[in-house]
């Protein structure tokens, strides 16, 4: 069965530190998509990135970077030089396509607290 | 800016009193989803519409219903809210339901409606 594990329930860092949020997934399909969303205290889930299973290139967007490794079924998210505004709950999600499903399988989320 | 809008942002209802939450989108997406999110938990999919086709999750209680009168609007009706239905309700949209091409399955979320049941 599909599953997404975010083992870190809560992480606290001091501003300007780098932090990595872990995401491990399970799927039997060869075609799938992985996502990261940010949920600030206001509640809205903000889309950050989508990665398909055939693209293992790491991606960088400003202070954000993602490391996708199929060999370990991981899709980790790193924030460089963290800021207080990065404080939020971050969700990793898996979406499968070959079986025709459309659902997101969400991880349980990691709460990041960035302290000034 | 194209977006997903939810009204109201905060809703208080009484135990057993029907309540309707609304969602509208200017993205012209085919798919609209309703999620329930309780404190410190991941969002849980209740149902979705692909155009006019309604798809209910197997474990969604009968107490929850939905309507999609047109492409832009989708409503969540809770017929007899219980204390356990207090939660954040999130609406999301995607252009398509699967990722067959491009990023058409990416879901874009509204700000949510926080429901309190007294």
PDB file of C-alpha atoms in Angstrom:
ATOM      1  CA  UNK A   1       0.000   0.000   0.000  1.00  0.00           C
ATOM      2  CA  UNK A   2       1.072   3.562  -0.564  1.00  0.00           C
ATOM      3  CA  UNK A   3       2.433   5.344   2.439  1.00  0.00           C
ATOM      4  CA  UNK A   4       4.275   8.546   3.258  1.00  0.00           C
ATOM      5  CA  UNK A   5       6.298   8.840   6.443  1.00  0.00           C
ATOM      6  CA  UNK A   6       7.488  12.079   7.964  1.00  0.00           C
ATOM      7  CA  UNK A   7       9.254  10.831  11.045  1.00  0.00           C
ATOM      8  CA  UNK A   8      10.053  14.281  12.423  1.00  0.00           C
ATOM      9  CA  UNK A   9       6.993  15.538  14.270  1.00  0.00           C
ATOM     10  CA  UNK A  10       8.501  18.863  15.266  1.00  0.00           C
ATOM     11  CA  UNK A  11      11.806  20.601  14.643  1.00  0.00           C
ATOM     12  CA  UNK A  12      13.064  23.793  16.260  1.00  0.00           C
ATOM     13  CA  UNK A  13      15.973  25.758  14.843  1.00  0.00           C
ATOM     14  CA  UNK A  14      17.448  29.168  15.389  1.00  0.00           C
ATOM     15  CA  UNK A  15      17.151  31.669  12.587  1.00  0.00           C
ATOM     16  CA  UNK A  16      19.810  31.318   9.868  1.00  0.00           C
ATOM     17  CA  UNK A  17      20.372  27.655  10.566  1.00  0.00           C
ATOM     18  CA  UNK A  18      19.871  25.141   7.779  1.00  0.00           C
ATOM     19  CA  UNK A  19      17.205  22.499   8.344  1.00  0.00           C
ATOM     20  CA  UNK A  20      16.233  19.344   6.489  1.00  0.00           C
ATOM     21  CA  UNK A  21      12.774  17.820   6.591  1.00  0.00           C
ATOM     22  CA  UNK A  22      12.642  14.125   5.828  1.00  0.00           C
ATOM     23  CA  UNK A  23      10.075  12.316   3.702  1.00  0.00           C
ATOM     24  CA  UNK A  24      10.083   8.593   2.979  1.00  0.00           C
ATOM     25  CA  UNK A  25       7.474   7.000   0.770  1.00  0.00           C
ATOM     26  CA  UNK A  26       6.260   3.548  -0.187  1.00  0.00           C
ATOM     27  CA  UNK A  27       4.671   2.667  -3.497  1.00  0.00           C
ATOM     28  CA  UNK A  28       4.613  -0.269  -5.880  1.00  0.00           C
ATOM     29  CA  UNK A  29       4.064   1.860  -8.953  1.00  0.00           C
ATOM     30  CA  UNK A  30       6.831   3.007 -11.256  1.00  0.00           C
ATOM     31  CA  UNK A  31       5.027   6.234 -12.153  1.00  0.00           C
ATOM     32  CA  UNK A  32       4.199   8.517  -9.282  1.00  0.00           C
ATOM     33  CA  UNK A  33       4.490  12.130  -8.192  1.00  0.00           C
ATOM     34  CA  UNK A  34       5.752  13.652  -4.989  1.00  0.00           C
ATOM     35  CA  UNK A  35       4.768  16.997  -3.541  1.00  0.00           C
ATOM     36  CA  UNK A  36       5.668  19.318  -0.717  1.00  0.00           C
ATOM     37  CA  UNK A  37       3.203  21.775   0.794  1.00  0.00           C
ATOM     38  CA  UNK A  38       3.655  24.434   3.453  1.00  0.00           C
ATOM     39  CA  UNK A  39       0.850  25.157   5.917  1.00  0.00           C
ATOM     40  CA  UNK A  40       1.442  28.391   7.870  1.00  0.00           C
ATOM     41  CA  UNK A  41      -0.663  29.205  10.943  1.00  0.00           C
ATOM     42  CA  UNK A  42      -3.298  30.822   8.711  1.00  0.00           C
ATOM     43  CA  UNK A  43      -4.214  27.317   7.518  1.00  0.00           C
ATOM     44  CA  UNK A  44      -3.836  27.460   3.758  1.00  0.00           C
ATOM     45  CA  UNK A  45      -1.785  24.691   2.159  1.00  0.00           C
ATOM     46  CA  UNK A  46       0.734  26.335  -0.141  1.00  0.00           C
ATOM     47  CA  UNK A  47       2.139  24.283  -3.010  1.00  0.00           C
ATOM     48  CA  UNK A  48       5.950  24.218  -3.058  1.00  0.00           C
ATOM     49  CA  UNK A  49       7.072  21.560  -5.521  1.00  0.00           C
ATOM     50  CA  UNK A  50       5.979  18.601  -7.642  1.00  0.00           C
ATOM     51  CA  UNK A  51       8.448  15.942  -8.741  1.00  0.00           C
ATOM     52  CA  UNK A  52       7.775  12.956 -10.993  1.00  0.00           C
ATOM     53  CA  UNK A  53       9.311   9.557 -10.391  1.00  0.00           C
ATOM     54  CA  UNK A  54      11.481   9.703 -13.513  1.00  0.00           C
ATOM     55  CA  UNK A  55      13.234  12.912 -12.615  1.00  0.00           C
ATOM     56  CA  UNK A  56      15.856  12.419  -9.936  1.00  0.00           C
ATOM     57  CA  UNK A  57      17.555  15.744 -10.398  1.00  0.00           C
ATOM     58  CA  UNK A  58      17.788  17.813  -7.288  1.00  0.00           C
ATOM     59  CA  UNK A  59      15.987  21.107  -7.419  1.00  0.00           C
ATOM     60  CA  UNK A  60      16.805  24.455  -5.905  1.00  0.00           C
ATOM     61  CA  UNK A  61      14.489  27.414  -5.580  1.00  0.00           C
ATOM     62  CA  UNK A  62      16.002  30.258  -3.622  1.00  0.00           C
ATOM     63  CA  UNK A  63      16.611  29.041  -0.077  1.00  0.00           C
ATOM     64  CA  UNK A  64      14.668  25.825  -0.733  1.00  0.00           C
ATOM     65  CA  UNK A  65      16.162  22.658  -2.169  1.00  0.00           C
ATOM     66  CA  UNK A  66      14.863  19.146  -2.633  1.00  0.00           C
ATOM     67  CA  UNK A  67      16.767  15.893  -2.766  1.00  0.00           C
ATOM     68  CA  UNK A  68      14.937  13.018  -4.469  1.00  0.00           C
ATOM     69  CA  UNK A  69      16.546   9.579  -4.147  1.00  0.00           C
ATOM     70  CA  UNK A  70      14.634   6.617  -5.560  1.00  0.00           C
ATOM     71  CA  UNK A  71      17.156   4.165  -4.141  1.00  0.00           C
ATOM     72  CA  UNK A  72      16.080   5.112  -0.619  1.00  0.00           C
ATOM     73  CA  UNK A  73      12.511   6.189  -1.508  1.00  0.00           C
ATOM     74  CA  UNK A  74      13.141   9.585  -0.023  1.00  0.00           C
ATOM     75  CA  UNK A  75      12.245  13.128  -1.044  1.00  0.00           C
ATOM     76  CA  UNK A  76      13.870  15.419   1.501  1.00  0.00           C
ATOM     77  CA  UNK A  77      13.429  19.169   1.745  1.00  0.00           C
ATOM     78  CA  UNK A  78      16.148  21.543   2.935  1.00  0.00           C
ATOM     79  CA  UNK A  79      15.709  25.167   3.934  1.00  0.00           C
ATOM     80  CA  UNK A  80      18.973  27.094   3.918  1.00  0.00           C
ATOM     81  CA  UNK A  81      19.424  30.059   6.241  1.00  0.00           C
ATOM     82  CA  UNK A  82      16.017  29.592   7.819  1.00  0.00           C
ATOM     83  CA  UNK A  83      13.855  32.592   8.673  1.00  0.00           C
ATOM     84  CA  UNK A  84      11.044  33.098  11.165  1.00  0.00           C
ATOM     85  CA  UNK A  85       8.575  33.223   8.251  1.00  0.00           C
ATOM     86  CA  UNK A  86       9.478  29.620   7.466  1.00  0.00           C
ATOM     87  CA  UNK A  87       7.710  28.535  10.638  1.00  0.00           C
ATOM     88  CA  UNK A  88       4.869  26.281   9.498  1.00  0.00           C
ATOM     89  CA  UNK A  89       3.793  22.691   9.157  1.00  0.00           C
ATOM     90  CA  UNK A  90       5.243  21.044   6.079  1.00  0.00           C
ATOM     91  CA  UNK A  91       3.498  18.128   4.388  1.00  0.00           C
ATOM     92  CA  UNK A  92       4.958  15.670   1.938  1.00  0.00           C
ATOM     93  CA  UNK A  93       2.463  13.901  -0.339  1.00  0.00           C
ATOM     94  CA  UNK A  94       2.456  11.100  -2.894  1.00  0.00           C
ATOM     95  CA  UNK A  95       0.158  10.837  -5.907  1.00  0.00           C
ATOM     96  CA  UNK A  96       0.027   7.778  -8.094  1.00  0.00           C
ATOM     97  CA  UNK A  97      -1.063   7.722 -11.718  1.00  0.00           C
ATOM     98  CA  UNK A  98      -0.662   4.287 -13.316  1.00  0.00           C
ATOM     99  CA  UNK A  99      -3.432   2.755 -11.286  1.00  0.00           C
ATOM    100  CA  UNK A 100      -5.680   5.637 -12.210  1.00  0.00           C
ATOM    101  CA  UNK A 101      -5.881   6.946  -8.691  1.00  0.00           C
ATOM    102  CA  UNK A 102      -5.956  10.612  -8.097  1.00  0.00           C
ATOM    103  CA  UNK A 103      -5.583  10.873  -4.366  1.00  0.00           C
ATOM    104  CA  UNK A 104      -2.829  12.465  -2.435  1.00  0.00           C
ATOM    105  CA  UNK A 105      -1.382  10.298   0.286  1.00  0.00           C
ATOM    106  CA  UNK A 106      -0.209  12.812   2.849  1.00  0.00           C
ATOM    107  CA  UNK A 107       2.441  12.332   5.467  1.00  0.00           C
ATOM    108  CA  UNK A 108       1.602  13.392   8.989  1.00  0.00           C
ATOM    109  CA  UNK A 109       3.510  16.636   8.610  1.00  0.00           C
ATOM    110  CA  UNK A 110       6.536  18.197  10.296  1.00  0.00           C
ATOM    111  CA  UNK A 111       6.064  21.320  12.376  1.00  0.00           C
ATOM    112  CA  UNK A 112       9.031  23.645  11.918  1.00  0.00           C
ATOM    113  CA  UNK A 113       9.653  26.381  14.446  1.00  0.00           C
ATOM    114  CA  UNK A 114      12.261  28.965  13.550  1.00  0.00           C
ATOM    115  CA  UNK A 115      13.290  31.018  16.550  1.00  0.00           C
ATOM    116  CA  UNK A 116      14.575  34.552  16.253  1.00  0.00           C
TER     117      UNK A 116
ATOM    118  CA  UNK B   1      -4.865  36.540  -9.498  1.00  0.00           C
ATOM    119  CA  UNK B   2      -6.450  33.168 -10.097  1.00  0.00           C
ATOM    120  CA  UNK B   3      -7.289  31.550  -6.814  1.00  0.00           C
ATOM    121  CA  UNK B   4      -9.375  29.284  -4.622  1.00  0.00           C
ATOM    122  CA  UNK B   5     -11.714  31.152  -2.276  1.00  0.00           C
ATOM    123  CA  UNK B   6     -13.497  29.763   0.758  1.00  0.00           C
ATOM    124  CA  UNK B   7     -16.259  31.445   2.688  1.00  0.00           C
ATOM    125  CA  UNK B   8     -16.608  31.959   5.490  1.00  0.00           C
ATOM    126  CA  UNK B   9     -13.156  31.623   7.026  1.00  0.00           C
ATOM    127  CA  UNK B  10     -14.692  30.880  10.416  1.00  0.00           C
ATOM    128  CA  UNK B  11     -18.065  29.239  10.971  1.00  0.00           C
ATOM    129  CA  UNK B  12     -19.771  28.511  14.256  1.00  0.00           C
ATOM    130  CA  UNK B  13     -22.784  26.225  14.323  1.00  0.00           C
ATOM    131  CA  UNK B  14     -24.808  24.414  16.903  1.00  0.00           C
ATOM    132  CA  UNK B  15     -24.883  20.694  17.453  1.00  0.00           C
ATOM    133  CA  UNK B  16     -27.287  19.214  14.909  1.00  0.00           C
ATOM    134  CA  UNK B  17     -27.876  22.453  12.982  1.00  0.00           C
ATOM    135  CA  UNK B  18     -27.153  22.078   9.240  1.00  0.00           C
ATOM    136  CA  UNK B  19     -24.293  24.131   7.896  1.00  0.00           C
ATOM    137  CA  UNK B  20     -22.968  24.839   4.405  1.00  0.00           C
ATOM    138  CA  UNK B  21     -19.426  25.784   3.523  1.00  0.00           C
ATOM    139  CA  UNK B  22     -18.618  27.250   0.137  1.00  0.00           C
ATOM    140  CA  UNK B  23     -15.683  27.173  -2.225  1.00  0.00           C
ATOM    141  CA  UNK B  24     -15.164  29.017  -5.478  1.00  0.00           C
ATOM    142  CA  UNK B  25     -12.307  29.018  -7.950  1.00  0.00           C
ATOM    143  CA  UNK B  26     -11.147  31.254 -10.750  1.00  0.00           C
ATOM    144  CA  UNK B  27      -8.647  28.698 -12.086  1.00  0.00           C
ATOM    145  CA  UNK B  28     -11.229  27.007 -14.346  1.00  0.00           C
ATOM    146  CA  UNK B  29     -10.060  23.622 -13.042  1.00  0.00           C
ATOM    147  CA  UNK B  30     -12.004  20.457 -13.710  1.00  0.00           C
ATOM    148  CA  UNK B  31     -11.558  18.880 -10.312  1.00  0.00           C
ATOM    149  CA  UNK B  32     -12.620  20.191  -6.926  1.00  0.00           C
ATOM    150  CA  UNK B  33     -11.851  18.445  -3.646  1.00  0.00           C
ATOM    151  CA  UNK B  34     -13.039  18.741  -0.052  1.00  0.00           C
ATOM    152  CA  UNK B  35     -10.740  17.765   2.790  1.00  0.00           C
ATOM    153  CA  UNK B  36     -11.270  17.649   6.533  1.00  0.00           C
ATOM    154  CA  UNK B  37      -8.276  18.462   8.692  1.00  0.00           C
ATOM    155  CA  UNK B  38      -8.310  18.032  12.458  1.00  0.00           C
ATOM    156  CA  UNK B  39      -5.734  19.493  14.766  1.00  0.00           C
ATOM    157  CA  UNK B  40      -2.193  18.206  14.222  1.00  0.00           C
ATOM    158  CA  UNK B  41      -3.331  15.772  11.543  1.00  0.00           C
ATOM    159  CA  UNK B  42      -2.923  15.519   7.796  1.00  0.00           C
ATOM    160  CA  UNK B  43      -5.828  16.547   5.568  1.00  0.00           C
ATOM    161  CA  UNK B  44      -8.325  13.748   4.960  1.00  0.00           C
ATOM    162  CA  UNK B  45     -10.101  13.600   1.618  1.00  0.00           C
ATOM    163  CA  UNK B  46     -13.889  13.541   1.932  1.00  0.00           C
ATOM    164  CA  UNK B  47     -14.878  13.578  -1.752  1.00  0.00           C
ATOM    165  CA  UNK B  48     -14.162  15.228  -5.050  1.00  0.00           C
ATOM    166  CA  UNK B  49     -15.888  16.257  -8.252  1.00  0.00           C
ATOM    167  CA  UNK B  50     -14.389  15.634 -11.653  1.00  0.00           C
ATOM    168  CA  UNK B  51     -16.481  18.089 -13.615  1.00  0.00           C
ATOM    169  CA  UNK B  52     -20.005  16.963 -12.603  1.00  0.00           C
ATOM    170  CA  UNK B  53     -19.022  13.455 -11.572  1.00  0.00           C
ATOM    171  CA  UNK B  54     -19.125  13.017  -7.822  1.00  0.00           C
ATOM    172  CA  UNK B  55     -16.622  10.678  -6.149  1.00  0.00           C
ATOM    173  CA  UNK B  56     -17.169   9.863  -2.507  1.00  0.00           C
ATOM    174  CA  UNK B  57     -14.510   8.343  -0.270  1.00  0.00           C
ATOM    175  CA  UNK B  58     -15.602   5.045   1.231  1.00  0.00           C
ATOM    176  CA  UNK B  59     -15.197   6.236   4.805  1.00  0.00           C
ATOM    177  CA  UNK B  60     -16.874   9.631   4.437  1.00  0.00           C
ATOM    178  CA  UNK B  61     -19.901   9.724   6.739  1.00  0.00           C
ATOM    179  CA  UNK B  62     -23.353  10.152   5.157  1.00  0.00           C
ATOM    180  CA  UNK B  63     -23.660  13.317   7.210  1.00  0.00           C
ATOM    181  CA  UNK B  64     -21.404  15.017   4.651  1.00  0.00           C
ATOM    182  CA  UNK B  65     -22.787  15.928   1.258  1.00  0.00           C
ATOM    183  CA  UNK B  66     -21.554  18.076  -1.581  1.00  0.00           C
ATOM    184  CA  UNK B  67     -22.929  20.030  -4.508  1.00  0.00           C
ATOM    185  CA  UNK B  68     -21.233  21.490  -7.546  1.00  0.00           C
ATOM    186  CA  UNK B  69     -23.733  23.625  -9.433  1.00  0.00           C
ATOM    187  CA  UNK B  70     -21.154  24.861 -11.941  1.00  0.00           C
ATOM    188  CA  UNK B  71     -17.420  24.765 -12.682  1.00  0.00           C
ATOM    189  CA  UNK B  72     -16.604  27.588 -10.324  1.00  0.00           C
ATOM    190  CA  UNK B  73     -18.486  26.656  -7.180  1.00  0.00           C
ATOM    191  CA  UNK B  74     -18.583  23.701  -4.848  1.00  0.00           C
ATOM    192  CA  UNK B  75     -20.415  23.386  -1.536  1.00  0.00           C
ATOM    193  CA  UNK B  76     -19.955  21.159   1.490  1.00  0.00           C
ATOM    194  CA  UNK B  77     -23.138  20.455   3.424  1.00  0.00           C
ATOM    195  CA  UNK B  78     -23.007  18.970   6.896  1.00  0.00           C
ATOM    196  CA  UNK B  79     -26.530  17.852   7.637  1.00  0.00           C
ATOM    197  CA  UNK B  80     -26.308  17.346  11.387  1.00  0.00           C
ATOM    198  CA  UNK B  81     -22.972  18.491  12.750  1.00  0.00           C
ATOM    199  CA  UNK B  82     -21.628  16.678  15.756  1.00  0.00           C
ATOM    200  CA  UNK B  83     -18.888  17.799  18.109  1.00  0.00           C
ATOM    201  CA  UNK B  84     -16.502  15.486  16.246  1.00  0.00           C
ATOM    202  CA  UNK B  85     -17.027  17.432  13.032  1.00  0.00           C
ATOM    203  CA  UNK B  86     -15.260  20.487  14.399  1.00  0.00           C
ATOM    204  CA  UNK B  87     -12.259  20.867  12.126  1.00  0.00           C
ATOM    205  CA  UNK B  88     -10.657  22.878   9.348  1.00  0.00           C
ATOM    206  CA  UNK B  89     -12.308  22.197   5.993  1.00  0.00           C
ATOM    207  CA  UNK B  90     -10.086  22.705   2.997  1.00  0.00           C
ATOM    208  CA  UNK B  91     -11.161  23.014  -0.602  1.00  0.00           C
ATOM    209  CA  UNK B  92      -8.691  22.293  -3.380  1.00  0.00           C
ATOM    210  CA  UNK B  93      -8.740  22.252  -7.163  1.00  0.00           C
ATOM    211  CA  UNK B  94      -6.681  20.630  -9.895  1.00  0.00           C
ATOM    212  CA  UNK B  95      -6.887  20.854 -13.649  1.00  0.00           C
ATOM    213  CA  UNK B  96      -7.033  17.078 -14.000  1.00  0.00           C
ATOM    214  CA  UNK B  97      -7.255  14.131 -11.647  1.00  0.00           C
ATOM    215  CA  UNK B  98      -4.148  12.273 -12.737  1.00  0.00           C
ATOM    216  CA  UNK B  99      -0.696  13.352 -13.724  1.00  0.00           C
ATOM    217  CA  UNK B 100      -0.829  11.968 -17.237  1.00  0.00           C
ATOM    218  CA  UNK B 101       0.729  15.103 -18.648  1.00  0.00           C
ATOM    219  CA  UNK B 102       2.549  18.008 -17.148  1.00  0.00           C
ATOM    220  CA  UNK B 103       1.575  19.032 -13.706  1.00  0.00           C
ATOM    221  CA  UNK B 104      -2.150  18.914 -14.217  1.00  0.00           C
ATOM    222  CA  UNK B 105      -2.787  16.939 -11.066  1.00  0.00           C
ATOM    223  CA  UNK B 106      -1.239  19.512  -8.730  1.00  0.00           C
ATOM    224  CA  UNK B 107      -3.805  20.539  -6.152  1.00  0.00           C
ATOM    225  CA  UNK B 108      -4.201  24.180  -5.169  1.00  0.00           C
ATOM    226  CA  UNK B 109      -5.810  24.833  -1.839  1.00  0.00           C
ATOM    227  CA  UNK B 110      -8.033  27.549  -0.492  1.00  0.00           C
ATOM    228  CA  UNK B 111      -7.471  29.192   2.907  1.00  0.00           C
ATOM    229  CA  UNK B 112      -9.901  26.839   4.629  1.00  0.00           C
ATOM    230  CA  UNK B 113     -12.966  27.281   6.808  1.00  0.00           C
ATOM    231  CA  UNK B 114     -12.556  26.560  10.495  1.00  0.00           C
ATOM    232  CA  UNK B 115     -15.766  25.038  11.798  1.00  0.00           C
ATOM    233  CA  UNK B 116     -16.699  25.179  15.470  1.00  0.00           C
ATOM    234  CA  UNK B 117     -19.625  23.101  16.752  1.00  0.00           C
ATOM    235  CA  UNK B 118     -21.187  24.213  20.032  1.00  0.00           C
TER     236      UNK B 118
END
